[in-house]
CSV table of C-alpha atoms and ligand atoms in Angstrom, one decimal:
chain,number,residue,atom,x,y,z
N,1,MET,CA,20.0,-26.4,-32.1
N,2,THR,CA,16.6,-28.0,-31.3
N,3,THR,CA,13.5,-26.5,-32.3
N,4,VAL,CA,10.9,-25.6,-29.9
N,5,ALA,CA,7.5,-23.7,-29.6
N,6,ALA,CA,7.2,-20.3,-28.1
N,7,TYR,CA,5.1,-17.5,-28.1
N,8,ALA,CA,6.6,-14.4,-29.4
N,9,ALA,CA,5.8,-10.5,-30.1
N,10,PRO,CA,7.1,-10.2,-33.9
N,11,ALA,CA,7.6,-6.9,-33.9
N,12,ALA,CA,7.2,-3.7,-31.2
N,13,LYS,CA,3.6,-3.5,-30.2
N,14,ALA,CA,2.5,-6.4,-32.5
N,15,PRO,CA,0.2,-8.9,-30.5
N,16,LEU,CA,2.2,-12.3,-29.2
N,17,GLU,CA,1.5,-15.6,-31.5
N,18,ARG,CA,2.8,-18.9,-31.8
N,19,THR,CA,6.0,-19.4,-33.6
N,20,THR,CA,9.0,-21.9,-33.2
N,21,ILE,CA,12.5,-20.8,-31.8
N,22,GLU,CA,16.1,-22.3,-31.6
N,23,ARG,CA,17.6,-23.8,-28.5
N,24,ARG,CA,21.0,-24.1,-28.0
N,25,PRO,CA,23.0,-27.6,-27.8
N,26,VAL,CA,23.3,-28.4,-23.6
N,27,GLY,CA,26.7,-27.2,-23.0
N,28,GLU,CA,29.2,-28.5,-20.4
N,29,HIS,CA,27.4,-26.6,-17.4
N,30,ASP,CA,23.9,-26.2,-18.9
N,31,VAL,CA,21.0,-27.5,-18.1
N,32,LEU,CA,17.9,-28.3,-20.2
N,33,ILE,CA,14.2,-27.4,-18.7
N,34,GLU,CA,11.0,-28.4,-19.7
N,35,ILE,CA,9.4,-25.3,-18.7
N,36,LYS,CA,5.8,-25.7,-17.0
N,37,PHE,CA,4.9,-22.2,-16.0
N,38,ALA,CA,5.7,-18.8,-17.1
N,39,GLY,CA,4.7,-15.7,-15.0
N,40,ILE,CA,3.8,-12.6,-17.2
N,41,CYS,CA,5.6,-9.4,-15.5
N,42,HIS,CA,4.7,-5.9,-16.6
N,43,SER,CA,8.2,-5.8,-17.7
N,44,ASP,CA,7.4,-8.2,-20.7
N,45,ILE,CA,5.1,-5.6,-21.8
N,46,HIS,CA,7.2,-2.7,-21.2
N,47,GLN,CA,9.8,-4.2,-23.5
N,48,ALA,CA,7.5,-6.2,-26.1
N,49,ARG,CA,5.8,-2.4,-26.4
N,50,GLU,CA,9.7,-0.8,-26.9
N,51,GLY,CA,8.3,1.4,-24.2
N,52,TRP,CA,11.9,1.4,-22.5
N,53,GLY,CA,13.8,1.8,-26.0
N,54,GLU,CA,14.6,-0.3,-28.7
N,55,ALA,CA,14.5,-3.8,-28.4
N,56,ILE,CA,15.0,-7.1,-30.0
N,57,PHE,CA,12.3,-8.9,-32.2
N,58,PRO,CA,11.0,-11.4,-32.4
N,59,MET,CA,10.8,-11.3,-28.8
N,60,VAL,CA,9.6,-14.1,-26.6
N,61,PRO,CA,9.3,-12.7,-23.3
N,62,GLY,CA,9.3,-14.3,-19.6
N,63,HIS,CA,11.4,-14.1,-16.9
N,64,GLU,CA,9.4,-15.9,-14.2
N,65,ILE,CA,10.4,-19.5,-15.4
N,66,ALA,CA,9.6,-22.9,-13.3
N,67,GLY,CA,10.0,-26.2,-14.7
N,68,ILE,CA,11.7,-29.4,-14.5
N,69,VAL,CA,15.4,-30.5,-15.6
N,70,THR,CA,15.4,-32.7,-18.2
N,71,GLU,CA,19.2,-32.9,-19.0
N,72,VAL,CA,22.5,-31.7,-18.0
N,73,GLY,CA,25.7,-31.0,-19.3
N,74,PRO,CA,28.8,-33.1,-18.2
N,75,GLY,CA,30.3,-30.4,-15.9
N,76,VAL,CA,27.0,-29.7,-14.2
N,77,THR,CA,27.4,-30.4,-10.7
N,78,LYS,CA,23.9,-28.7,-8.6
N,79,PHE,CA,21.5,-30.3,-10.6
N,80,ALA,CA,19.9,-33.5,-12.1
N,81,ALA,CA,17.4,-34.7,-14.4
N,82,GLY,CA,14.1,-34.4,-12.4
N,83,ASP,CA,14.9,-31.5,-10.5
N,84,ARG,CA,12.3,-28.7,-10.0
N,85,VAL,CA,14.1,-25.4,-11.0
N,86,GLY,CA,13.5,-21.8,-11.7
N,87,VAL,CA,15.1,-19.0,-13.8
N,88,GLY,CA,14.7,-15.5,-13.3
N,89,CYS,CA,15.8,-12.3,-15.2
N,90,MET,CA,19.4,-13.1,-15.9
N,91,VAL,CA,21.0,-15.9,-17.6
N,92,ASP,CA,24.4,-14.8,-17.5
N,93,SER,CA,26.6,-11.9,-16.2
N,94,CYS,CA,31.0,-11.7,-16.4
N,95,ARG,CA,31.1,-13.3,-13.1
N,96,GLU,CA,34.3,-11.9,-12.3
N,97,CYS,CA,33.6,-7.7,-11.5
N,98,GLU,CA,33.2,-6.8,-7.9
N,99,ASN,CA,29.4,-7.1,-7.9
N,100,CYS,CA,29.2,-10.5,-9.4
N,101,GLU,CA,32.1,-11.6,-6.9
N,102,ALA,CA,29.6,-9.9,-4.1
N,103,GLY,CA,26.6,-12.0,-5.7
N,104,LEU,CA,25.4,-9.0,-7.0
N,105,GLU,CA,24.7,-10.3,-10.6
N,106,GLN,CA,22.4,-8.1,-11.2
N,107,TYR,CA,24.7,-4.9,-10.9
N,108,CYS,CA,27.3,-6.8,-13.0
N,109,THR,CA,29.6,-4.0,-14.0
N,110,ARG,CA,29.8,-5.4,-17.8
N,111,GLY,CA,26.1,-5.6,-17.7
N,112,ASN,CA,24.3,-9.2,-17.2
N,113,VAL,CA,22.7,-11.0,-19.9
N,114,GLY,CA,18.7,-10.8,-19.8
N,115,THR,CA,17.1,-13.9,-20.1
N,116,TYR,CA,15.3,-12.2,-23.0
N,117,ASN,CA,15.7,-9.3,-25.0
N,118,ALA,CA,19.4,-9.6,-24.9
N,119,ILE,CA,22.3,-11.0,-26.8
N,120,GLY,CA,23.9,-13.6,-24.7
N,121,LYS,CA,27.6,-14.6,-24.6
N,122,ASP,CA,27.5,-16.9,-27.9
N,123,GLY,CA,26.5,-13.5,-29.8
N,124,GLU,CA,22.6,-14.9,-30.3
N,125,PRO,CA,19.7,-13.4,-29.0
N,126,THR,CA,18.1,-14.9,-25.8
N,127,TYR,CA,14.4,-15.7,-25.8
N,128,GLY,CA,12.8,-16.0,-22.8
N,129,GLY,CA,10.1,-18.5,-20.6
N,130,TYR,CA,7.2,-18.2,-22.9
N,131,SER,CA,8.4,-21.3,-24.6
N,132,THR,CA,8.4,-25.1,-23.8
N,133,HIS,CA,11.9,-25.5,-23.2
N,134,ILE,CA,15.1,-23.3,-22.1
N,135,VAL,CA,18.8,-24.2,-21.9
N,136,VAL,CA,20.7,-22.3,-19.1
N,137,ASP,CA,24.0,-22.3,-17.5
N,138,GLU,CA,23.5,-23.8,-14.0
N,139,ALA,CA,25.1,-20.8,-12.2
N,140,PHE,CA,22.2,-19.0,-13.3
N,141,THR,CA,19.5,-22.0,-12.1
N,142,VAL,CA,17.7,-21.8,-8.6
N,143,ARG,CA,16.4,-24.9,-7.2
N,144,ILE,CA,12.5,-24.8,-6.3
N,145,PRO,CA,11.6,-26.2,-2.9
N,146,GLU,CA,9.2,-29.1,-2.5
N,147,GLY,CA,7.0,-26.8,-0.8
N,148,LEU,CA,6.0,-24.6,-3.6
N,149,ALA,CA,3.8,-25.5,-6.5
N,150,LEU,CA,5.5,-25.1,-9.5
N,151,ASP,CA,2.9,-22.3,-10.8
N,152,GLU,CA,2.7,-20.6,-7.8
N,153,ALA,CA,6.6,-20.1,-7.4
N,154,ALA,CA,7.1,-19.0,-11.2
N,155,PRO,CA,6.3,-15.3,-10.2
N,156,LEU,CA,8.7,-15.3,-7.1
N,157,LEU,CA,11.6,-15.5,-9.7
N,158,CYS,CA,10.7,-11.6,-10.8
N,159,ALA,CA,8.4,-10.3,-8.5
N,160,GLY,CA,9.5,-12.0,-5.7
N,161,ILE,CA,12.9,-11.4,-5.6
N,162,THR,CA,12.4,-7.9,-6.5
N,163,THR,CA,10.4,-7.0,-3.5
N,164,TYR,CA,12.4,-9.4,-1.1
N,165,SER,CA,15.9,-7.9,-2.0
N,166,PRO,CA,14.9,-4.2,-1.1
N,167,LEU,CA,12.8,-5.3,1.7
N,168,LYS,CA,15.9,-7.1,3.5
N,169,HIS,CA,18.5,-4.7,2.2
N,170,TRP,CA,16.2,-1.6,4.4
N,171,ASN,CA,16.0,-4.0,7.2
N,172,ALA,CA,12.2,-4.5,6.8
N,173,GLY,CA,11.0,-6.1,10.3
N,174,PRO,CA,9.4,-6.2,13.5
N,175,GLY,CA,9.0,-2.6,14.9
N,176,LYS,CA,8.9,-1.3,11.2
N,177,LYS,CA,6.1,0.7,9.4
N,178,VAL,CA,6.4,-0.5,5.7
N,179,ALA,CA,4.2,0.8,2.9
N,180,VAL,CA,3.8,-0.7,-0.3
N,181,VAL,CA,2.6,1.1,-3.2
N,182,GLY,CA,0.8,-0.6,-5.7
N,183,MET,CA,-0.8,-4.2,-5.5
N,184,GLY,CA,0.1,-5.7,-8.4
N,185,GLY,CA,2.5,-8.6,-9.4
N,186,LEU,CA,5.3,-7.1,-7.6
N,187,GLY,CA,3.0,-5.3,-4.8
N,188,HIS,CA,1.3,-8.7,-3.5
N,189,MET,CA,4.8,-10.4,-3.2
N,190,GLY,CA,5.7,-7.2,-1.3
N,191,VAL,CA,3.0,-7.5,1.2
N,192,LYS,CA,3.5,-11.0,1.9
N,193,ILE,CA,7.2,-10.9,2.3
N,194,ALA,CA,7.2,-7.9,4.3
N,195,HIS,CA,4.6,-9.3,6.6
N,196,ALA,CA,6.4,-12.5,6.8
N,197,LEU,CA,9.5,-10.5,7.8
N,198,GLY,CA,7.4,-9.1,10.8
N,199,ALA,CA,6.8,-5.5,9.6
N,200,GLU,CA,3.7,-3.6,10.0
N,201,VAL,CA,2.5,-3.3,6.6
N,202,THR,CA,0.1,-0.7,4.8
N,203,VAL,CA,-0.8,-0.6,1.6
N,204,LEU,CA,-1.1,2.4,-1.0
N,205,SER,CA,-3.5,1.5,-3.7
N,206,GLN,CA,-5.1,3.7,-6.1
N,207,SER,CA,-8.6,2.5,-4.6
N,208,LEU,CA,-10.2,0.4,-1.9
N,209,ARG,CA,-11.2,-2.3,-4.5
N,210,LYS,CA,-8.6,-4.7,-3.4
N,211,LYS,CA,-8.7,-4.1,0.2
N,212,ASP,CA,-10.2,-7.4,1.5
N,213,ASP,CA,-7.2,-9.0,-0.4
N,214,GLY,CA,-4.7,-6.9,0.8
N,215,LEU,CA,-5.7,-7.6,4.5
N,216,LYS,CA,-5.6,-11.1,3.8
N,217,LEU,CA,-2.4,-11.1,2.3
N,218,GLY,CA,-1.1,-10.0,5.4
N,219,ALA,CA,-1.5,-5.8,5.3
N,220,ASP,CA,-2.7,-4.4,8.4
N,221,HIS,CA,-3.8,-1.1,6.9
N,222,TYR,CA,-5.1,0.0,3.2
N,223,TYR,CA,-5.6,3.3,2.0
N,224,ALA,CA,-6.5,4.5,-1.2
N,225,THR,CA,-4.2,7.1,-2.9
N,226,SER,CA,-7.3,8.6,-4.9
N,227,ASP,CA,-8.4,10.0,-1.2
N,228,PRO,CA,-6.7,13.2,-0.2
N,229,ASN,CA,-7.0,12.3,3.1
N,230,THR,CA,-4.5,9.3,2.7
N,231,PHE,CA,-2.0,11.7,2.5
N,232,LYS,CA,-2.6,13.9,5.5
N,233,GLU,CA,-3.2,11.4,7.3
N,234,LEU,CA,-0.2,9.2,7.1
N,235,ARG,CA,2.3,12.1,6.7
N,236,GLY,CA,5.7,11.4,8.7
N,237,SER,CA,4.5,7.4,8.9
N,238,PHE,CA,6.7,5.2,7.4
N,239,ASP,CA,10.2,3.9,7.9
N,240,LEU,CA,10.4,2.4,4.7
N,241,ILE,CA,7.7,2.5,1.4
N,242,LEU,CA,8.6,0.3,-1.6
N,243,SER,CA,7.1,1.7,-4.9
N,244,THR,CA,5.9,-0.9,-7.5
N,245,VAL,CA,4.3,1.1,-9.4
N,246,SER,CA,4.7,1.0,-13.0
N,247,ALA,CA,3.9,4.5,-14.3
N,248,PRO,CA,5.3,7.9,-13.0
N,249,LEU,CA,4.3,8.9,-9.4
N,250,ASP,CA,4.0,12.0,-7.9
N,251,LEU,CA,7.5,11.7,-5.8
N,252,ASP,CA,7.2,14.7,-3.5
N,253,THR,CA,3.6,13.5,-1.7
N,254,PHE,CA,4.9,10.2,-1.3
N,255,LEU,CA,8.1,11.2,0.2
N,256,SER,CA,5.8,13.3,2.8
N,257,LEU,CA,4.9,9.9,4.2
N,258,LEU,CA,8.4,9.1,5.5
N,259,LYS,CA,9.6,9.4,8.7
N,260,THR,CA,12.9,11.4,9.4
N,261,ASP,CA,15.8,9.1,8.3
N,262,GLY,CA,13.4,6.9,6.0
N,263,ALA,CA,13.5,5.7,2.8
N,264,PHE,CA,11.7,5.6,-0.4
N,265,VAL,CA,12.6,2.4,-2.5
N,266,ASN,CA,11.4,2.3,-5.9
N,267,VAL,CA,11.2,-0.7,-8.0
N,268,GLY,CA,8.7,0.4,-10.5
N,269,ALA,CA,10.2,1.1,-13.9
N,270,PRO,CA,7.7,3.7,-15.8
N,271,GLU,CA,8.4,4.5,-19.1
N,272,GLU,CA,8.7,8.3,-18.5
N,273,PRO,CA,10.8,10.2,-16.5
N,274,VAL,CA,9.7,11.8,-13.2
N,275,SER,CA,10.3,14.9,-11.5
N,276,LEU,CA,11.5,15.7,-7.8
N,277,ASN,CA,11.8,18.7,-5.5
N,278,LEU,CA,14.7,18.2,-4.0
N,279,PHE,CA,13.3,19.9,-0.8
N,280,SER,CA,11.3,16.7,-0.4
N,281,VAL,CA,14.3,14.6,0.7
N,282,ILE,CA,16.4,17.7,2.7
N,283,GLY,CA,13.5,17.7,5.1
N,284,GLY,CA,14.0,14.7,7.7
N,285,ARG,CA,17.0,13.4,6.0
N,286,LYS,CA,15.5,11.2,3.6
N,287,THR,CA,16.6,8.6,1.4
N,288,LEU,CA,15.2,8.0,-2.2
N,289,ALA,CA,16.6,4.9,-3.5
N,290,GLY,CA,16.1,2.2,-6.6
N,291,SER,CA,16.2,-1.5,-6.5
N,292,GLY,CA,16.7,-4.2,-9.5
N,293,ILE,CA,15.8,-7.7,-9.0
N,294,GLY,CA,18.1,-9.5,-6.8
N,295,GLY,CA,21.3,-11.9,-7.0
N,296,ILE,CA,21.2,-15.4,-7.6
N,297,GLN,CA,22.0,-16.7,-3.9
N,298,GLU,CA,19.5,-14.1,-2.7
N,299,THR,CA,16.8,-15.6,-5.1
N,300,GLN,CA,17.7,-18.9,-3.9
N,301,GLU,CA,17.2,-17.7,0.1
N,302,MET,CA,14.0,-16.0,-1.3
N,303,LEU,CA,12.8,-19.2,-2.4
N,304,ASP,CA,13.6,-21.2,0.4
N,305,PHE,CA,12.0,-18.0,2.6
N,306,CYS,CA,8.6,-18.2,0.8
N,307,ALA,CA,8.9,-22.2,1.2
N,308,GLU,CA,9.6,-22.2,4.9
N,309,HIS,CA,6.4,-19.3,5.2
N,310,GLY,CA,4.2,-21.6,3.2
N,311,PHE,CA,3.5,-18.8,0.3
N,312,GLY,CA,4.1,-18.1,-3.4
N,313,ALA,CA,2.1,-15.7,-5.5
N,314,GLU,CA,-1.3,-15.5,-6.0
N,315,ILE,CA,-2.0,-16.3,-9.5
N,316,GLU,CA,-4.4,-16.5,-12.6
N,317,LEU,CA,-3.2,-19.7,-14.5
N,318,ILE,CA,-4.2,-18.8,-18.5
N,319,SER,CA,-3.6,-20.8,-21.6
N,320,ALA,CA,-0.8,-19.1,-24.2
N,321,GLY,CA,-3.9,-18.3,-26.2
N,322,GLU,CA,-5.0,-15.7,-23.4
N,323,ILE,CA,-1.5,-13.8,-23.5
N,324,ASN,CA,-2.3,-10.8,-25.2
N,325,GLU,CA,-5.7,-10.4,-23.4
N,326,ALA,CA,-3.9,-10.7,-20.0
N,327,TYR,CA,-1.2,-7.8,-21.3
N,328,GLU,CA,-4.5,-5.5,-21.6
N,329,ARG,CA,-5.8,-6.7,-18.0
N,330,VAL,CA,-2.2,-5.9,-16.8
N,331,LEU,CA,-2.2,-2.1,-18.3
N,332,ASN,CA,-5.6,-1.5,-16.7
N,333,SER,CA,-4.5,-2.8,-13.0
N,334,ASP,CA,-6.8,-5.7,-13.7
N,335,VAL,CA,-4.4,-8.7,-12.3
N,336,ARG,CA,-4.9,-10.5,-9.4
N,337,TYR,CA,-2.1,-10.6,-8.8
N,338,ARG,CA,-0.3,-12.4,-11.3
N,339,PHE,CA,-1.1,-14.2,-14.5
N,340,VAL,CA,0.9,-17.4,-15.4
N,341,ILE,CA,1.0,-19.1,-18.6
N,342,ASP,CA,0.4,-23.2,-18.5
N,343,VAL,CA,3.4,-23.6,-21.3
N,344,ALA,CA,1.6,-27.4,-22.0
N,345,THR,CA,-1.1,-25.2,-23.6
N,346,ILE,CA,1.7,-23.5,-26.2
F,401,LIG,P1,1.5,-4.9,-12.1
F,401,LIG,O1,1.5,-6.0,-11.8
F,401,LIG,O2,1.1,-4.0,-13.5
F,401,LIG,O3,1.4,-3.8,-10.7
F,401,LIG,C1,1.5,-2.6,-10.7
F,401,LIG,C2,0.7,-2.0,-9.9
F,401,LIG,O4,0.8,-0.1,-10.0
F,401,LIG,C3,-1.0,-1.8,-10.6
F,401,LIG,O5,-1.4,-3.0,-10.1
F,401,LIG,C4,-1.6,-0.7,-9.6
F,401,LIG,O6,-1.4,-0.8,-8.3
F,401,LIG,C5,-0.3,0.7,-9.4
F,401,LIG,N1,-0.6,1.4,-10.8
F,401,LIG,C6,-0.4,1.0,-11.9
F,401,LIG,N2,-0.5,2.3,-12.7
F,401,LIG,C7,-0.8,3.4,-11.9
F,401,LIG,C8,-0.9,4.5,-12.0
F,401,LIG,N3,-0.8,5.3,-13.0
F,401,LIG,N4,-0.8,5.4,-11.0
F,401,LIG,C9,-0.7,4.8,-9.6
F,401,LIG,N5,-0.5,3.3,-9.4
F,401,LIG,C10,-0.5,2.8,-10.6
F,401,LIG,O7,2.8,-4.6,-12.6
F,401,LIG,P2,4.1,-5.5,-12.0
F,401,LIG,O8,4.5,-6.8,-12.7
F,401,LIG,O9,3.9,-5.4,-10.4
F,401,LIG,O10,5.5,-4.6,-12.3
F,401,LIG,C11,5.8,-2.8,-11.6
F,401,LIG,C12,6.5,-2.5,-12.1
F,401,LIG,O11,7.8,-2.9,-11.8
F,401,LIG,C13,6.8,-2.3,-13.8
F,401,LIG,O12,7.1,-1.0,-14.1
F,401,LIG,C14,7.8,-3.4,-13.6
F,401,LIG,O13,8.5,-3.0,-15.0
F,401,LIG,C15,9.0,-3.1,-12.9
F,401,LIG,N6,9.8,-3.9,-12.5
F,401,LIG,C16,11.3,-3.7,-11.9
F,401,LIG,C17,11.9,-4.5,-11.6
F,401,LIG,C18,12.9,-4.1,-10.9
F,401,LIG,O14,14.0,-5.1,-10.6
F,401,LIG,N7,13.1,-2.8,-10.4
F,401,LIG,C19,11.6,-5.9,-11.7
F,401,LIG,C20,10.1,-6.4,-12.4
F,401,LIG,C21,9.3,-5.2,-12.5
F,401,LIG,P3,-3.0,-0.8,-7.6
F,401,LIG,O15,-4.2,-1.1,-8.8
F,401,LIG,O16,-2.8,-1.4,-6.1
F,401,LIG,O17,-3.0,0.8,-7.5
F,402,LIG,ZN1,10.1,-9.3,-14.2
F,403,LIG,ZN1,29.9,-8.9,-13.5
């Protein structure tokens, strides 16, 4: 065991503070990663505040991890010391169910092992990226291409893959009208990726405050959902709507914006249930779907795609002492567009 520095929430809703945690010895197939940067995902906040239900404390959040391999186990074949790598939302899965076999480890039928707020196969709690080092099986480690700066790459490990996977699955591309709802961490990556895939992209944000940014990131159109005219004007417009909103939405209103056979895909994970009038999907043969992160191979594909297109995330680099303040800003939709912790400050 190695003792490393970390930032942890000691209890639900308590501010995060500096502490130390134990990392397991480097096993046969493990890599030891010196973490350089860790993104702050809204999911970190939902979990640190037990918004999704009972959680494990102390909690070291962080599933947008970018760093450098410093040691590898004897059975490691994919990585060597010095490699630039990333770790996302999972650190293990059963590896033999139908979904794991298909590269859909995120939907492992026996449940994947979360990077934090989970119990690993060794029976110990997992601790995430707000820490100086992590030991991870090479099978759940991905390579960060040279073209991407590590700090701008970190958010791709959750925000990037969570938007890339459904955009690919629902065929966002040339000739498709795609709306992204909410322009925060996930949403701004959704805009960049949908644009890079060749779709015509519309942002549906609460206000027009971030319009200039949205257009710069690749959106073709930008509307405020606080303006009732938006819903009149855009009725029946979209092939695909990707919602990244962290709070409950009026689904019936958003479903009215789809074309016949259009799909509303939700990746936002609000803490309260939402209601739906089923007539909203009956008329127009519409699909209401959800999507969770992405598999390991697809995460690598997404990183390579972003490197090829020359973009990472838009980030605000912060020191570890600013984490609690950053949480408040995320809760106020005041994020442009991902806070990333400079782990050297822990
Ligand atoms: P974020 O940076 O806070 O972005 C969420 C955006 O939603 C905000 O920037 C805001 O955009 C909009 N929004 C917030 N409150 C709203 C409200 N009351 N009404 C309407 N719009 C609102 O969060 P994130 O890190 O992108 O995460 C977004 C959600 O996805 C979270 O619930 C997170 O847990 C979840 N998530 C899911 C997955 C998955 O695998 N499915 C993965 C990662 C995260 P505007 O200011 O533009 O309106
Ligand atoms: Zn996340
Ligand atoms: Zn499995």
